[in-house]
PDB file of C-alpha atoms in Angstrom:
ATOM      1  CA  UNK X  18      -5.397   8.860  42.296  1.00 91.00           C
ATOM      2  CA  UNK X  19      -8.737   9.732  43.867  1.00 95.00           C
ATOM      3  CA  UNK X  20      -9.958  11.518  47.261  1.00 96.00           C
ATOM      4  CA  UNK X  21     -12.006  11.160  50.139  1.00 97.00           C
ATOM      5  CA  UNK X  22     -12.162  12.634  53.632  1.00 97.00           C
ATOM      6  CA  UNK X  23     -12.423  10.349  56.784  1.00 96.00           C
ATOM      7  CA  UNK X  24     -14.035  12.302  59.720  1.00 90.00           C
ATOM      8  CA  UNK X  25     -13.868  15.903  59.226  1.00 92.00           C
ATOM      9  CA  UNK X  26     -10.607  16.131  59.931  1.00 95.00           C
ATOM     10  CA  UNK X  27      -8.400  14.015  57.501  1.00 98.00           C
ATOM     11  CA  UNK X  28      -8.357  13.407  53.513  1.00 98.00           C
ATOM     12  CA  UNK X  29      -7.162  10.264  51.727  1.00 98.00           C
ATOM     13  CA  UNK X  30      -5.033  10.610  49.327  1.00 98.00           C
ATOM     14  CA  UNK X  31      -5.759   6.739  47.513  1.00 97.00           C
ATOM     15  CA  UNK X  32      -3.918   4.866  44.765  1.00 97.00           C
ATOM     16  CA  UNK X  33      -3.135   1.291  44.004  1.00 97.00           C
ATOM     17  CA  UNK X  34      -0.889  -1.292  42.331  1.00 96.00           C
ATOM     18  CA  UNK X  35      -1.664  -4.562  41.219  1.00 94.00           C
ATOM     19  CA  UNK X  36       0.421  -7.159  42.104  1.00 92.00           C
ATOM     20  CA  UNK X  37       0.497 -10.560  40.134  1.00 86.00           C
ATOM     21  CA  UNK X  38      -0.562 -13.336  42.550  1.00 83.00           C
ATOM     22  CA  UNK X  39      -1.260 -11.135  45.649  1.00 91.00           C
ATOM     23  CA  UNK X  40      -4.035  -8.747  44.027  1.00 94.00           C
ATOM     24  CA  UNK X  41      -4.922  -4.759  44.212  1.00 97.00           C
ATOM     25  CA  UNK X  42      -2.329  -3.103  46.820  1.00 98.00           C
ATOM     26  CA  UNK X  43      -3.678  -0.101  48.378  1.00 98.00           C
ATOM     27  CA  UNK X  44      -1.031   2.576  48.137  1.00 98.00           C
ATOM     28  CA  UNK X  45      -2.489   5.839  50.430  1.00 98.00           C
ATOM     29  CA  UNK X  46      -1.042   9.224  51.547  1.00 98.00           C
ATOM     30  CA  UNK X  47      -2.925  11.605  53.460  1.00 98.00           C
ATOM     31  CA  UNK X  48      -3.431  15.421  54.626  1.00 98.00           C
ATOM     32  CA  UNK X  49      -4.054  16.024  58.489  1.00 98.00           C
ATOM     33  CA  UNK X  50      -6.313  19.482  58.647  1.00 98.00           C
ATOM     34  CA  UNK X  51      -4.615  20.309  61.748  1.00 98.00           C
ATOM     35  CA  UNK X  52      -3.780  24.211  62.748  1.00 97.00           C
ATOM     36  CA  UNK X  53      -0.146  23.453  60.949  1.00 98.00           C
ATOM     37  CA  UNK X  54      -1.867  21.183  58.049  1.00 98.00           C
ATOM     38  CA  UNK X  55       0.324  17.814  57.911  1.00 98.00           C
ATOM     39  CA  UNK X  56       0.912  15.734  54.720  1.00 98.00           C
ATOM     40  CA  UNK X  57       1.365  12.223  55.326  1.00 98.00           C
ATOM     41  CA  UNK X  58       3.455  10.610  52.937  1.00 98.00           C
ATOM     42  CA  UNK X  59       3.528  11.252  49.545  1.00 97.00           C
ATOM     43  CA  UNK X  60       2.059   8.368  46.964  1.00 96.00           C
ATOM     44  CA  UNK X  61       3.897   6.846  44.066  1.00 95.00           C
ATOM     45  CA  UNK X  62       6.792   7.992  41.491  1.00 89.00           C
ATOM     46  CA  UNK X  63       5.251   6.539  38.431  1.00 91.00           C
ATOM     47  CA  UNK X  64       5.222   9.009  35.177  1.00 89.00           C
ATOM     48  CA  UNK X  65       1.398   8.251  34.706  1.00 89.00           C
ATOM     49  CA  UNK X  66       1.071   9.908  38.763  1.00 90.00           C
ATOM     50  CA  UNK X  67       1.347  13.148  39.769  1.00 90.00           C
ATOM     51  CA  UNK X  68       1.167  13.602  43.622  1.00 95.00           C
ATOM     52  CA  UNK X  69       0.812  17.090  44.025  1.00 95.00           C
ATOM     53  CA  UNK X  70      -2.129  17.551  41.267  1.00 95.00           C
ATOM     54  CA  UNK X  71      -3.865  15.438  43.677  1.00 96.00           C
ATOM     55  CA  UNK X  72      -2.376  16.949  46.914  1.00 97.00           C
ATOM     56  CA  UNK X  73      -3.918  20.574  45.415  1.00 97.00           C
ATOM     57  CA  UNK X  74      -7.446  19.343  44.721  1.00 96.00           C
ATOM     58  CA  UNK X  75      -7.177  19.243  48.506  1.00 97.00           C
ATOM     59  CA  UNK X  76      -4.721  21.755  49.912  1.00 97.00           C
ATOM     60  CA  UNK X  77      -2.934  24.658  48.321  1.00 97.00           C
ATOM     61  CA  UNK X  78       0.427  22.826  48.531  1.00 97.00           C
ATOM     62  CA  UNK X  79       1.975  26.320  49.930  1.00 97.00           C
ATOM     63  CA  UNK X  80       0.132  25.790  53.562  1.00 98.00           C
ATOM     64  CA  UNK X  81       1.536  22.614  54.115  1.00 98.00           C
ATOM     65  CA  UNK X  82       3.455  23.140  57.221  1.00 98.00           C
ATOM     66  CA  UNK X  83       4.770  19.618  58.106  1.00 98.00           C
ATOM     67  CA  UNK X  84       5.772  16.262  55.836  1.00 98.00           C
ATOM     68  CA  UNK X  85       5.538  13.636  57.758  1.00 98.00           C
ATOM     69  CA  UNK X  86       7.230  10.390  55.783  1.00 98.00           C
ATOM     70  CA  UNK X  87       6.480   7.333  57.890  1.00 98.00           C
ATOM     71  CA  UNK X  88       9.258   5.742  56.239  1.00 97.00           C
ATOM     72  CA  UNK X  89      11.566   6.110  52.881  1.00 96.00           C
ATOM     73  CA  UNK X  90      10.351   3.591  50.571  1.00 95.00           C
ATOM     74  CA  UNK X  91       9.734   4.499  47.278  1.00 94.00           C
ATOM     75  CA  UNK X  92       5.927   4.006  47.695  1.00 95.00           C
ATOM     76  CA  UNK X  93       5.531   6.452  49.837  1.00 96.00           C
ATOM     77  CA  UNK X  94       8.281   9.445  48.695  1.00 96.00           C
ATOM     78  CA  UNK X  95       7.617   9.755  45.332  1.00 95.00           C
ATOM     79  CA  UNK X  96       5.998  13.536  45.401  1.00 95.00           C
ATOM     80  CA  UNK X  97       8.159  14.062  47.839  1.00 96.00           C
ATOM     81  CA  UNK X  98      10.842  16.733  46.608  1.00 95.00           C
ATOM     82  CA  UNK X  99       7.812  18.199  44.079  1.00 95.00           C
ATOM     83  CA  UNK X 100       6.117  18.495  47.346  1.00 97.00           C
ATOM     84  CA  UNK X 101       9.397  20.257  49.175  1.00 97.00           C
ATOM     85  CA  UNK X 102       9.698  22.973  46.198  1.00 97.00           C
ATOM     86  CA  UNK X 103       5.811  24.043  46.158  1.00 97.00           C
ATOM     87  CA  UNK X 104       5.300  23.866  50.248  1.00 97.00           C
ATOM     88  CA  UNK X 105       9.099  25.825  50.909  1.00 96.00           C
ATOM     89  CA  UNK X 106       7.754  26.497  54.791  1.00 96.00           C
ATOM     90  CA  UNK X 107       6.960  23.047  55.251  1.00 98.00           C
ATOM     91  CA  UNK X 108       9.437  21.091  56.888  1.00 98.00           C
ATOM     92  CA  UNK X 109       9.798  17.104  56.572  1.00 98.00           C
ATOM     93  CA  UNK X 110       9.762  14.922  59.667  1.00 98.00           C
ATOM     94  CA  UNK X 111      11.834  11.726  59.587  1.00 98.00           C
ATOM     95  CA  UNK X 112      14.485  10.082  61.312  1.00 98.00           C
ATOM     96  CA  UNK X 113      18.462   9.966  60.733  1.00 97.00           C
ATOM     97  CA  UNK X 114      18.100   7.130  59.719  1.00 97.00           C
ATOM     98  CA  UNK X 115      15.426   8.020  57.072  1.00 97.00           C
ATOM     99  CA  UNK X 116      17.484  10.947  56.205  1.00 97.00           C
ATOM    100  CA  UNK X 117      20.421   8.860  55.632  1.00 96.00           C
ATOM    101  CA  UNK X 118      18.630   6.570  53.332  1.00 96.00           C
ATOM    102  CA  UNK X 119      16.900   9.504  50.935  1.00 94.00           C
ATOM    103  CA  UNK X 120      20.183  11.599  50.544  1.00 93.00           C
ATOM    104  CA  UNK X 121      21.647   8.353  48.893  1.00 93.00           C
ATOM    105  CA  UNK X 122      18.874   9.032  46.171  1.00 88.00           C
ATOM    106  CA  UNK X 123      18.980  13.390  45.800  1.00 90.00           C
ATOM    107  CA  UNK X 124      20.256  15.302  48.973  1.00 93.00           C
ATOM    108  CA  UNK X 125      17.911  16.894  51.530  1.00 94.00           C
ATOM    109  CA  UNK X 126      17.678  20.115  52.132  1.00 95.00           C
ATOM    110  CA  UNK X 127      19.163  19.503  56.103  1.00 96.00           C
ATOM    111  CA  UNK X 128      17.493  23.013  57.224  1.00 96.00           C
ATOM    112  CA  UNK X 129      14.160  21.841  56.712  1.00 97.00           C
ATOM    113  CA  UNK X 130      14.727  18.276  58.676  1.00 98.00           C
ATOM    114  CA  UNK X 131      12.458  18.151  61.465  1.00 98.00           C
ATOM    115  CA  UNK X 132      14.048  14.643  63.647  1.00 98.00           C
ATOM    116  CA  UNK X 133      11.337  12.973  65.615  1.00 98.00           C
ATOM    117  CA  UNK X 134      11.976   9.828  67.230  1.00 98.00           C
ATOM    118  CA  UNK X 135       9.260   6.833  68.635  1.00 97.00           C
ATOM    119  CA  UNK X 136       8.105   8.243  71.926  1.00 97.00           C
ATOM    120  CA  UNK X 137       8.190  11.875  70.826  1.00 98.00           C
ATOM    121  CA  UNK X 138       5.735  14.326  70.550  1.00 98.00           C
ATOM    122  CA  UNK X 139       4.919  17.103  67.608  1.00 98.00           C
ATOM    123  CA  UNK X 140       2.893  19.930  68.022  1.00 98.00           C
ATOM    124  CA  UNK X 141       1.143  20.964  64.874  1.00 98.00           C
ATOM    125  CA  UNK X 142      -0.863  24.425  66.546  1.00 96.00           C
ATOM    126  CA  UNK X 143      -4.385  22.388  67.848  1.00 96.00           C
ATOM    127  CA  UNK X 144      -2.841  18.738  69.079  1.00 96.00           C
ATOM    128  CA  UNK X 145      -0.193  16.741  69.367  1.00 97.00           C
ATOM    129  CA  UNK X 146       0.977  13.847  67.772  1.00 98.00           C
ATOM    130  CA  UNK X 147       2.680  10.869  69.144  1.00 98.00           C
ATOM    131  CA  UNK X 148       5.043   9.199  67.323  1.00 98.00           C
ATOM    132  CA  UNK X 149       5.462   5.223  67.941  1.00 97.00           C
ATOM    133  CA  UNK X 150       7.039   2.267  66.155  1.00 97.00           C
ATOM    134  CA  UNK X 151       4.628   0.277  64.767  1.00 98.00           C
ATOM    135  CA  UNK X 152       4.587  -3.390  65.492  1.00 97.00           C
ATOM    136  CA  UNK X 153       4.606  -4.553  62.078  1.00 98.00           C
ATOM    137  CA  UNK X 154       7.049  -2.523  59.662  1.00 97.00           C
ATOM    138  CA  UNK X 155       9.772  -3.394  56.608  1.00 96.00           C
ATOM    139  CA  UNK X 156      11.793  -0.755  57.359  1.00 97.00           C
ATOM    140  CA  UNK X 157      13.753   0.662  59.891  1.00 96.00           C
ATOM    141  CA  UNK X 158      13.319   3.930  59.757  1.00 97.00           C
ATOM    142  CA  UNK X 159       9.189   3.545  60.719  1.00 98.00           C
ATOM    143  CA  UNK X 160       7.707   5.963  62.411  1.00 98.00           C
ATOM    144  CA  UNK X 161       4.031   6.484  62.495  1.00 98.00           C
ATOM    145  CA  UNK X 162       1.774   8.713  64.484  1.00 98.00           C
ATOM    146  CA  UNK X 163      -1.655   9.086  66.866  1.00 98.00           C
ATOM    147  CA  UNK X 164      -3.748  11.901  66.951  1.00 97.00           C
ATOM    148  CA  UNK X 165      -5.187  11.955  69.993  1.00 92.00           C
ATOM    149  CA  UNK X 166      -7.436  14.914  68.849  1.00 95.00           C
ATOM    150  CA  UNK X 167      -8.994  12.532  66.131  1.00 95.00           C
ATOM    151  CA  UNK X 168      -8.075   9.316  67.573  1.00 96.00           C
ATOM    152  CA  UNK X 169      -6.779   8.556  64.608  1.00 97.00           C
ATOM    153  CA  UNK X 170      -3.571   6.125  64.323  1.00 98.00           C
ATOM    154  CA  UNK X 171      -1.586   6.511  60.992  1.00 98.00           C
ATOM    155  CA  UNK X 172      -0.154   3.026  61.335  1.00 98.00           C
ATOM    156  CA  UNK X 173       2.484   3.070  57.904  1.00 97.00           C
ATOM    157  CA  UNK X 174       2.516  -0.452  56.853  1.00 97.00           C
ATOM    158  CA  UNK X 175       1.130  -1.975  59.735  1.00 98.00           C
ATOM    159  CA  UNK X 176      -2.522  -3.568  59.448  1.00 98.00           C
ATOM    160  CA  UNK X 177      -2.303  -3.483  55.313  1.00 98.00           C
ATOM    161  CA  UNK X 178      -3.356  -6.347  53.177  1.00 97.00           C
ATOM    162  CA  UNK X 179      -4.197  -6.264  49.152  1.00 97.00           C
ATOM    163  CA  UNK X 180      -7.590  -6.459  48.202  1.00 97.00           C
ATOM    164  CA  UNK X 181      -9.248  -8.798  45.590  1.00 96.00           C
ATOM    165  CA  UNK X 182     -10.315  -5.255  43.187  1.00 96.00           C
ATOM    166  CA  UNK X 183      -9.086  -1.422  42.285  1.00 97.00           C
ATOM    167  CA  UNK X 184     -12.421  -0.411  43.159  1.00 97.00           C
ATOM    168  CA  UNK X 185     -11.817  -1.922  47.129  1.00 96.00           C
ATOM    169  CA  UNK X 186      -8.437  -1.050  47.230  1.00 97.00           C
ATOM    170  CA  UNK X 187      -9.243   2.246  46.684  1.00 97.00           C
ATOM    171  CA  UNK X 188     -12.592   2.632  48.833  1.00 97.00           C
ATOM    172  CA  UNK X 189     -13.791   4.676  51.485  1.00 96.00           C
ATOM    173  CA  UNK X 190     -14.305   2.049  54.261  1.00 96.00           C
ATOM    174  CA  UNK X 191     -12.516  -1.258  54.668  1.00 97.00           C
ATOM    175  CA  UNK X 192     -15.433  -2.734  56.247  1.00 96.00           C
ATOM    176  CA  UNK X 193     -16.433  -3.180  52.997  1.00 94.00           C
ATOM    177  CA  UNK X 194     -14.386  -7.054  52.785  1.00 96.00           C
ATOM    178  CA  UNK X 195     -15.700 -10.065  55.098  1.00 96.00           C
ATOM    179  CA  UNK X 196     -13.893 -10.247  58.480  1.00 96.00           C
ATOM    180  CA  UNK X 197     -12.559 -13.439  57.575  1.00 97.00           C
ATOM    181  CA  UNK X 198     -11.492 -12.251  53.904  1.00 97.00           C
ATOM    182  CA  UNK X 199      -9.752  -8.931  55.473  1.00 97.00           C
ATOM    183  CA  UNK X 200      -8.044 -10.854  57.996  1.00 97.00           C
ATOM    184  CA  UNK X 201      -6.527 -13.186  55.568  1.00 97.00           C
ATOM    185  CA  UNK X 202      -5.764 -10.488  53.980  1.00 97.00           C
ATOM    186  CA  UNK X 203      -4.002  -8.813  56.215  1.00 98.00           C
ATOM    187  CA  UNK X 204      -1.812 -12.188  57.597  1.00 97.00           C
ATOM    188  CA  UNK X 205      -0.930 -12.215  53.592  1.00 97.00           C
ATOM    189  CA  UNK X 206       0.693  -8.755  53.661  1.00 97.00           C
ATOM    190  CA  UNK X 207       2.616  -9.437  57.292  1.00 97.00           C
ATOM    191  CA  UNK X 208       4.406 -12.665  55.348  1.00 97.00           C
ATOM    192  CA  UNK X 209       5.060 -10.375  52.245  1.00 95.00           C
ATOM    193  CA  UNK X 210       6.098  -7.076  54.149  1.00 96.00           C
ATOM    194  CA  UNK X 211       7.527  -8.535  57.637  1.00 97.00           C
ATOM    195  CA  UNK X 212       8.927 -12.151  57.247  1.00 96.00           C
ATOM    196  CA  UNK X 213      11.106 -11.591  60.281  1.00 97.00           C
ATOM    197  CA  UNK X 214       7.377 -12.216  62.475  1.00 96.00           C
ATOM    198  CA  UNK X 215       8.745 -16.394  61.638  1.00 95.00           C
ATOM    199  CA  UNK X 216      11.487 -15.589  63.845  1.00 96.00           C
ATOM    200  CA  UNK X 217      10.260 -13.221  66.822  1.00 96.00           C
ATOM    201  CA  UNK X 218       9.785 -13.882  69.801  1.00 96.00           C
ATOM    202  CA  UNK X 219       5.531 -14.068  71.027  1.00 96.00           C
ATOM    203  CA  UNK X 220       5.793 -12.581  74.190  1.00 96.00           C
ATOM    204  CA  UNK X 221       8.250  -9.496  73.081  1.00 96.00           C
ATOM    205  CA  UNK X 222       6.089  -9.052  69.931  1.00 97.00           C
ATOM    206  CA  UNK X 223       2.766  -8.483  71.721  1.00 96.00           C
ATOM    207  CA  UNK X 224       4.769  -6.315  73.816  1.00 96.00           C
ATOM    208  CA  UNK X 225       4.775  -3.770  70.781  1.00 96.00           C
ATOM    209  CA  UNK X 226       0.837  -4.770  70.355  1.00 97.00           C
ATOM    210  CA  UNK X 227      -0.272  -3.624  73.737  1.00 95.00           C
ATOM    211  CA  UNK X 228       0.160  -0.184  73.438  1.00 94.00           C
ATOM    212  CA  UNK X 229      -2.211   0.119  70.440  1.00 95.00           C
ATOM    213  CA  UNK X 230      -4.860  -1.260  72.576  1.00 94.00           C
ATOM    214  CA  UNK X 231      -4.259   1.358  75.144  1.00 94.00           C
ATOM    215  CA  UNK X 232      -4.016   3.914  72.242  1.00 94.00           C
ATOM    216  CA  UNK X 233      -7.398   2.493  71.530  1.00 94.00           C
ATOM    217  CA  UNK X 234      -7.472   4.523  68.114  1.00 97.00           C
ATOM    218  CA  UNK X 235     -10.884   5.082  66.653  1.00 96.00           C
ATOM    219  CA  UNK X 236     -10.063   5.189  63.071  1.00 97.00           C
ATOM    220  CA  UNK X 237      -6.783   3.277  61.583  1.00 98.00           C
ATOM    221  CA  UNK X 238      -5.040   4.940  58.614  1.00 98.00           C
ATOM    222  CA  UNK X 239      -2.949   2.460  56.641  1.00 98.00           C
ATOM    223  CA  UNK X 240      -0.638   3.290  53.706  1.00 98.00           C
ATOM    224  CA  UNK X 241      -1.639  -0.387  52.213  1.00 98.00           C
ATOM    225  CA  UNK X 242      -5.058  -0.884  53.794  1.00 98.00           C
ATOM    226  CA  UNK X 243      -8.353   0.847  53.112  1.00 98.00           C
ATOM    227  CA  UNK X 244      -9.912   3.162  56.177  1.00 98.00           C
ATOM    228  CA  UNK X 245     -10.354   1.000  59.648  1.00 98.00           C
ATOM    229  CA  UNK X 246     -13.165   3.073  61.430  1.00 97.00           C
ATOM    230  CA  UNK X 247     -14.564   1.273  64.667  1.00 95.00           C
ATOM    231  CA  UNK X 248     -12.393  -1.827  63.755  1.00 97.00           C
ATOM    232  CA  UNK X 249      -9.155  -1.432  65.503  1.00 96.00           C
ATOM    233  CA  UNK X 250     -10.107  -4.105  68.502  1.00 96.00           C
ATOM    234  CA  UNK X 251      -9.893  -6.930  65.253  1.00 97.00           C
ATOM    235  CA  UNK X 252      -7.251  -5.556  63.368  1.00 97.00           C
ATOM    236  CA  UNK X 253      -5.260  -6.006  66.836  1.00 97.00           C
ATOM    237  CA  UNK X 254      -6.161  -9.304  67.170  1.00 97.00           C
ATOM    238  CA  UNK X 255      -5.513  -9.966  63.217  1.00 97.00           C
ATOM    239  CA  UNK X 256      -1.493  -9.048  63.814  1.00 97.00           C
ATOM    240  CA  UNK X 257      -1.188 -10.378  67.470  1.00 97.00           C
ATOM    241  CA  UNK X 258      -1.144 -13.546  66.043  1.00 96.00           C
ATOM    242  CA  UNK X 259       1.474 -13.502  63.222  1.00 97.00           C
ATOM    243  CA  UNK X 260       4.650 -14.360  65.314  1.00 96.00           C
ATOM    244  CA  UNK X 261       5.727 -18.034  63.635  1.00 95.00           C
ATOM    245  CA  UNK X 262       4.022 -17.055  60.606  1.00 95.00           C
ATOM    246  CA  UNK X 263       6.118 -18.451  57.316  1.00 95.00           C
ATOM    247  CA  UNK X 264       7.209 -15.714  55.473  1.00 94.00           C
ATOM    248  CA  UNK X 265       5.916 -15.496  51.637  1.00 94.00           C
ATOM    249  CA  UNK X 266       7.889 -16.943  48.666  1.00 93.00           C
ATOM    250  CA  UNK X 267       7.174 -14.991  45.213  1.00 91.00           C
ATOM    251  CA  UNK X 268       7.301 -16.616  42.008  1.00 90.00           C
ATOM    252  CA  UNK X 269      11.247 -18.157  41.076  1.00 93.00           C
ATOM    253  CA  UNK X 270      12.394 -17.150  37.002  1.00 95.00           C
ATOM    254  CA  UNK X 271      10.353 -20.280  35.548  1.00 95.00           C
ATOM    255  CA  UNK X 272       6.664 -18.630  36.780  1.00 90.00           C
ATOM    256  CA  UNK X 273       8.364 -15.664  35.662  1.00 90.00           C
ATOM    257  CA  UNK X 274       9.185 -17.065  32.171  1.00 92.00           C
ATOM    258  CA  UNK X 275       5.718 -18.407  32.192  1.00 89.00           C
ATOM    259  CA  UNK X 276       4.203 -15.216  32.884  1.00 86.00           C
ATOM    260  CA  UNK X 277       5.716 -13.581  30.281  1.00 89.00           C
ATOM    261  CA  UNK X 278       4.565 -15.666  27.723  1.00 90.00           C
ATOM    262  CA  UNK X 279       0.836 -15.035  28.313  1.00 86.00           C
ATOM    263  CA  UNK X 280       1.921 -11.440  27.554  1.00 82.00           C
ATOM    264  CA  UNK X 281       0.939  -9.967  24.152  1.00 76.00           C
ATOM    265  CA  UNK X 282       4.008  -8.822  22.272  1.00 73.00           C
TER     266      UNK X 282
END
C-alpha cells in the first residue's frame, strides 16, 4: 500500500489487485482530516497487507473518531476490526443492513454502531456529510458520502474501472488515462460490478444520476478508480449511459483449465 493526499484535506490510502483479463483494480481507502478525523473504508485482508501500518503513517489510529464502511465487502473491511481495537473511541457508521451482513463473519461491537441512512446527515466537528446511494453499486448496503466542505464525493464503487498498470492503478490523478481509455474503462467495471444496469429502467436510472450533477462534486473519490479532480461533469456522462449495457461473462472452467497450465508448478 502507498499514500498520497488529495487537496489538503484528504489522504489516499491506495492498493491494487490484478485481475486476469480485466487488468490492475484499484482498491482505495481513505482518511477525512475533518475536526472528528474519518476513515473511509479499510483496504484488503490479504496476509502480505496490513491496513493499519499504513493507516498510522498517516494518523495515530487512536484519533480516529468515525469508520465510515461504504459497504461490507471484503475489499473494503479487511482492517476493519484491527482498526476497531486500536481507534476504541471511534465508532463505525453503516447500515442494518451492513451490520447484519459483518456479524455473520465476527460480531460487532453494537455500542459502537453509528446507523446512517441515504439522505442523512453526520456531523464530524467542522462539516457535514451527506450520505446518498450511489447510482452504480453491488451491494445493498451502499452508502457513500459528500463533503460539502471539500466538495469531495466518496462515491464507493461507483465511477471505478481497472487500469491497464499497478503504477496507474495506484496514481495520484486519474487524468492520467485518455478520456476515451478511462471511459471504457469505467463501462467495463459497471458490466463486472452492476449487471443489473441490462435490466433498469433509463429514465429511473438517471433519476439517481441527477443529483450528482447538482452535488456538482469537485473531486471524486472512488474505492476502484484513481482520484477524479475537475472531471466529475464526464464521469457523469460515462455512467448515464450504461442502462442496457450487457453484463460481463468471466472465463467458464476450460479458460480456467487453460490458465492454469501456463502456470509454473
Amino acid at each position: 500500500m502507498s499514500t498520497h493526499k488529495v487537496g489538503p484535506e484528504t489522504t489516499v490510502l491506495a492498493d491494487c489487485l490484478e485481475v486476469p483479463g480485466i487488468g490492475f483494480l484499484p482498491i482505495n481507502a481513505f482518511v477525512l482530516h475533518a475536526e472528528q478525523p474519518v476513515v473511509v473504508d479499510t483496504g484488503l485482508g490479504l496476509p502480505d497487507r496490513d491496513f493499519l501500518d499504513t493507516l498510522g503513517s498517516v494518523i495515530d489510529p487512536a484519533d480516529v473518531k468515525w469508520i465510515w464502511l461504504t459497504h461490507p465487502d471484503r475489499d473494503h473491511t479487511g482492517g476493519l476490526f484491527a482498526l476497531l481495537e486500536a481507534a476504541p473511541g471511534a465508532r463505525l457508521v453503516t447500515t442494518f443492513l451492513g451490520a447484519g451482513i459483518m456479524s455473520t463473519e465476527r460480531p460487532l461491537p453494537m455500542d459502537r454502531v453509528y446507523f446512517l441512512n441515504p439522505g442523512q446527515t453526520l456531523d464530524v466537528g467542522d462539516r457535514t456529510l451527506h450520505a446518498f446511494r450511489p447510482p452504480l453499486f453491488d451491494n445493498p448496503a451502499t452508502v457513500g458520502f459528500y463533503d460539502d466542505r471539500s466538495r469531495t464525493c466518496f462515491s464507493s464503487d461507483c465511477f471505478g474501472g481497472p487500469m491497464p498498470t499497478a503504477d496507474l492503478a495506484t496514481s495520484t490523478d486519474v487524468a492520467q488515462v485518455p478520456a476515451e481509455e478511462l471511459r471504457a474503462s469505467q463501462r467495463l467495471w459497471a458490466s463486472v460490478d452492476s449487471p443489473w444496469v441490462q435490466m433498469v429502467d433509463p429514465d429511473r436510472f438517471l433519476a439517481t444520476v441527477d443529483p450528482l450533477r447538482v452535488m456538482d462534486p469537485h473531486t471524486v473519490l472512488c474505492t476502484h478508480l484513481p482520484p477524479a479532480v475537475g472531471l466529475t461533469p464526464q464521469l457523469i456522462d460515462t455512467i448515464a449511459a450504461v442502462p442496457g449495457l450487457d453484463p460481463f461473462t468471466g472465463p467458464d472452467q476450460a479458460a480456467l483449465e487453460q490458465m492454469l497450465a501456463t502456470f509454473e508448478p
